[in-house]
Coordinates of C-alpha atoms in Angstrom, one line a residue:
Chain C
D1443 CA 240.2 5.8 -164.0
Q1444 CA 243.4 4.1 -163.2
Q1445 CA 242.9 2.2 -159.9
V1446 CA 246.5 0.9 -159.9
K1447 CA 249.2 3.4 -160.7
Q1448 CA 252.9 3.0 -161.3
N1449 CA 254.1 6.5 -161.7
S1450 CA 257.6 5.8 -162.8
P1451 CA 257.7 4.5 -166.4
S1452 CA 261.4 3.6 -166.0
L1453 CA 264.1 3.1 -163.5
S1454 CA 267.8 2.6 -163.9
V1455 CA 269.9 1.0 -161.1
Q1456 CA 273.5 -0.1 -160.9
E1457 CA 274.2 -3.8 -160.5
G1458 CA 274.5 -4.8 -156.9
R1459 CA 272.5 -1.9 -155.6
I1460 CA 268.9 -1.9 -154.4
S1461 CA 266.0 -1.5 -156.9
I1462 CA 262.8 0.0 -155.5
L1463 CA 259.6 -0.1 -157.6
N1464 CA 256.6 1.7 -156.4
C1465 CA 252.8 1.2 -156.8
D1466 CA 249.8 3.1 -155.6
Y1467 CA 246.2 2.0 -155.6
T1468 CA 242.9 3.7 -154.9
N1469 CA 240.3 1.0 -154.2
S1470 CA 240.3 -0.1 -150.5
M1471 CA 238.5 -3.3 -151.6
F1472 CA 241.7 -4.7 -153.0
D1473 CA 242.9 -7.5 -150.6
Y1474 CA 245.7 -9.1 -152.5
F1475 CA 248.6 -7.6 -154.3
L1476 CA 251.0 -9.1 -156.8
W1477 CA 254.1 -8.2 -158.8
Y1478 CA 254.7 -9.6 -162.3
K1479 CA 257.8 -9.5 -164.3
K1480 CA 257.9 -9.3 -168.1
Y1481 CA 260.7 -9.9 -170.5
P1482 CA 260.4 -8.7 -174.2
A1483 CA 258.4 -11.0 -176.4
E1484 CA 257.2 -13.0 -173.4
G1485 CA 254.1 -12.9 -171.3
P1486 CA 254.2 -11.6 -167.7
T1487 CA 255.3 -14.1 -165.1
F1488 CA 254.3 -14.1 -161.4
L1489 CA 257.1 -12.9 -159.1
I1490 CA 255.8 -12.3 -155.6
S1491 CA 252.6 -11.4 -153.8
I1492 CA 251.3 -10.1 -150.5
S1493 CA 248.0 -10.4 -148.7
S1494 CA 246.4 -7.3 -147.2
I1495 CA 246.7 -8.8 -143.7
K1496 CA 250.5 -8.6 -144.0
D1497 CA 252.9 -5.7 -144.4
K1498 CA 255.9 -7.5 -145.7
N1499 CA 256.6 -10.6 -147.7
E1500 CA 260.1 -11.8 -148.6
D1501 CA 261.3 -14.3 -151.2
G1502 CA 265.1 -14.4 -151.7
R1503 CA 266.2 -11.1 -153.2
F1504 CA 262.7 -9.9 -153.6
T1505 CA 260.6 -8.2 -150.8
V1506 CA 257.2 -6.6 -151.2
F1507 CA 256.0 -4.0 -148.6
L1508 CA 252.4 -3.0 -148.2
N1509 CA 251.3 0.2 -146.5
K1510 CA 247.5 0.0 -146.4
S1511 CA 246.9 3.4 -144.8
A1512 CA 248.8 5.0 -147.7
K1513 CA 247.5 2.5 -150.3
H1514 CA 251.0 2.0 -151.4
L1515 CA 253.2 -1.0 -152.1
S1516 CA 256.7 -1.4 -153.2
L1517 CA 259.0 -4.1 -154.5
H1518 CA 262.6 -4.2 -153.3
I1519 CA 265.2 -6.1 -155.2
V1520 CA 268.6 -6.5 -153.5
P1521 CA 271.1 -7.0 -154.8
S1522 CA 270.0 -6.1 -158.3
Q1523 CA 271.4 -8.3 -161.1
P1524 CA 271.5 -7.7 -164.9
G1525 CA 268.9 -10.5 -165.3
D1526 CA 266.4 -8.4 -163.3
S1527 CA 266.2 -6.0 -166.3
A1528 CA 262.5 -6.2 -167.3
V1529 CA 259.2 -4.5 -167.1
Y1530 CA 257.5 -5.0 -163.7
F1531 CA 253.8 -4.8 -163.3
C1532 CA 252.0 -4.2 -160.1
A1533 CA 248.6 -5.8 -159.8
A1534 CA 245.8 -5.6 -157.2
S1535 CA 243.1 -8.2 -156.7
A1536 CA 239.6 -8.2 -155.3
F1537 CA 236.6 -10.5 -155.7
F1538 CA 234.1 -9.2 -158.2
Q1539 CA 231.0 -11.3 -159.2
G1540 CA 232.4 -14.2 -157.2
A1541 CA 235.8 -14.4 -158.9
Q1542 CA 239.2 -12.9 -158.3
K1543 CA 239.9 -10.1 -160.7
L1544 CA 243.3 -8.5 -161.2
V1545 CA 243.8 -4.8 -162.0
F1546 CA 247.3 -4.0 -163.4
G1547 CA 249.4 -0.9 -163.3
Q1548 CA 251.1 0.6 -166.4
G1549 CA 254.4 -1.1 -165.7
T1550 CA 257.9 0.2 -164.8
R1551 CA 260.8 -0.7 -167.0
L1552 CA 263.8 -1.6 -164.8
T1553 CA 267.3 -1.5 -166.3
I1554 CA 270.2 -2.8 -164.3
N1555 CA 273.5 -1.4 -165.4
P1556 CA 276.7 -3.4 -165.0
Chain H
D917 CA 252.7 -28.7 -169.8
A918 CA 253.4 -26.3 -172.7
G919 CA 251.8 -23.3 -170.9
V920 CA 249.3 -21.0 -172.4
I921 CA 249.6 -21.0 -176.2
Q922 CA 248.6 -18.0 -178.4
S923 CA 248.5 -17.7 -182.1
P924 CA 249.5 -15.9 -184.2
R925 CA 252.5 -14.3 -182.4
H926 CA 252.4 -11.4 -184.8
E927 CA 249.6 -10.0 -186.9
V928 CA 249.7 -7.2 -189.4
T929 CA 246.5 -6.2 -191.1
E930 CA 244.9 -3.3 -192.8
M931 CA 242.2 -1.1 -191.3
G932 CA 238.8 -2.6 -191.8
Q933 CA 239.9 -6.2 -191.9
E934 CA 238.7 -8.8 -189.4
V935 CA 241.3 -10.1 -187.0
T936 CA 241.1 -13.3 -184.9
L937 CA 243.4 -14.1 -182.1
R938 CA 243.5 -17.6 -180.6
C939 CA 244.3 -19.0 -177.2
K940 CA 244.8 -22.4 -175.7
P941 CA 244.8 -22.3 -171.9
I942 CA 246.7 -24.7 -169.6
S943 CA 244.8 -27.9 -169.3
G944 CA 242.7 -28.0 -166.1
H945 CA 242.6 -24.3 -165.7
D946 CA 238.9 -23.2 -165.6
Y947 CA 239.5 -19.4 -165.8
L948 CA 240.6 -17.7 -169.0
F949 CA 241.4 -14.0 -169.3
W950 CA 242.1 -11.7 -172.3
Y951 CA 244.2 -8.6 -171.7
R952 CA 245.5 -5.8 -173.9
Q953 CA 248.8 -4.1 -173.2
T954 CA 249.4 -0.5 -174.3
M955 CA 252.0 2.0 -173.3
M956 CA 249.5 4.4 -171.9
R957 CA 247.3 2.0 -169.9
G958 CA 249.5 -1.0 -169.2
L959 CA 247.6 -4.3 -169.0
E960 CA 243.9 -3.9 -169.3
L961 CA 241.5 -6.8 -168.7
L962 CA 239.1 -7.1 -171.6
I963 CA 237.0 -10.2 -170.7
Y964 CA 237.3 -13.3 -168.6
F965 CA 235.6 -16.7 -168.7
N966 CA 234.9 -19.3 -166.0
N967 CA 234.1 -22.8 -167.2
N968 CA 233.7 -21.5 -170.8
V969 CA 231.1 -18.9 -169.7
P970 CA 231.9 -15.2 -170.1
I971 CA 231.7 -13.6 -166.6
D972 CA 232.8 -10.0 -167.1
D973 CA 233.2 -8.3 -170.5
S974 CA 233.1 -4.8 -169.1
G975 CA 236.6 -4.2 -170.4
M976 CA 235.8 -4.9 -174.0
P977 CA 236.3 -1.5 -175.7
E978 CA 233.3 -1.6 -178.1
D979 CA 231.1 -3.7 -180.2
R980 CA 233.9 -4.3 -182.7
F981 CA 235.4 -6.7 -180.1
S982 CA 234.0 -10.1 -179.4
A983 CA 235.3 -13.2 -177.6
K984 CA 234.2 -16.8 -177.5
M985 CA 235.2 -19.9 -175.6
P986 CA 233.5 -22.9 -177.3
N987 CA 235.3 -25.4 -175.1
A988 CA 237.7 -25.7 -172.2
S989 CA 240.8 -25.8 -174.5
F990 CA 240.2 -22.9 -176.9
S991 CA 239.2 -19.3 -177.0
T992 CA 239.1 -16.6 -179.6
L993 CA 239.2 -12.8 -179.5
K994 CA 237.9 -11.2 -182.7
I995 CA 238.0 -7.6 -183.9
Q996 CA 235.8 -6.6 -186.8
P997 CA 236.4 -4.2 -188.3
S998 CA 239.9 -3.5 -187.0
E999 CA 241.2 0.1 -186.6
P1000 CA 244.8 1.5 -186.1
R1001 CA 244.0 2.3 -182.5
D1002 CA 243.6 -1.4 -181.8
S1003 CA 247.3 -1.9 -182.3
A1004 CA 248.6 -3.4 -179.1
V1005 CA 249.9 -6.7 -177.6
Y1006 CA 247.0 -9.0 -176.6
F1007 CA 247.6 -11.5 -173.9
C1008 CA 245.7 -14.6 -172.9
A1009 CA 246.0 -15.9 -169.3
S1010 CA 244.5 -18.9 -167.4
R1011 CA 244.4 -20.1 -163.9
V1012 CA 242.7 -22.4 -161.4
P1013 CA 240.4 -21.0 -158.7
L1014 CA 242.5 -18.9 -156.2
G1015 CA 245.6 -19.7 -158.2
E1016 CA 248.1 -17.5 -160.0
Q1017 CA 247.5 -16.4 -163.5
Y1018 CA 249.7 -17.8 -166.2
F1019 CA 250.1 -15.7 -169.3
G1020 CA 250.7 -16.7 -172.9
P1021 CA 253.5 -15.0 -174.9
G1022 CA 251.1 -12.5 -176.5
T1023 CA 250.0 -11.6 -180.0
R1024 CA 251.4 -8.3 -181.3
L1025 CA 248.7 -6.7 -183.5
T1026 CA 249.5 -4.0 -185.9
V1027 CA 246.7 -2.3 -187.8
T1028 CA 247.8 0.0 -190.6

């Protein structure tokens, strides 16, 4: 039972254009959402997050949008750069047994073409 | 700080052998997590510790998997006996309460 889903295994975008990565979740108890970026042979690194009380959070070229009614979030990268080529994981968080627990999606491989 | 340290980075073993993966969390982080990454399921949480105590091991696939945290600076994930379907990248992560998780570089396990 995949509570967090990234339905696009891969995405290819031209340099300078907007990259949009999507994520859906099923559990309404999730109250915090994060995006992680992963380069080959490295561990995932935190990129940006959003609380469930907000619908948008922006950090430089990266913006995360949250649509709670649709249980959907997206990550926008604009303009896209070659260094953005990586696997992006969406994660959702809730408190279980008194501690924050993250549930990750399957990941989307983003390729930025020059 | 050196970040989360994992060893070995790569492990190739034969089916039936015991495998031990090691993790050193970031100093001062009192939460430690073990994840497994596969193509089909992405990053799955296997188990996590708080102050060296296992809190939730519901993600551990079966009894062949075990994890320990004997002290605040060291944890192991053991698979005995290993099977080809255990082949994956295993990540360790740590954090402070309400903080972001920091991941290690992972151990790529191949069981032949």
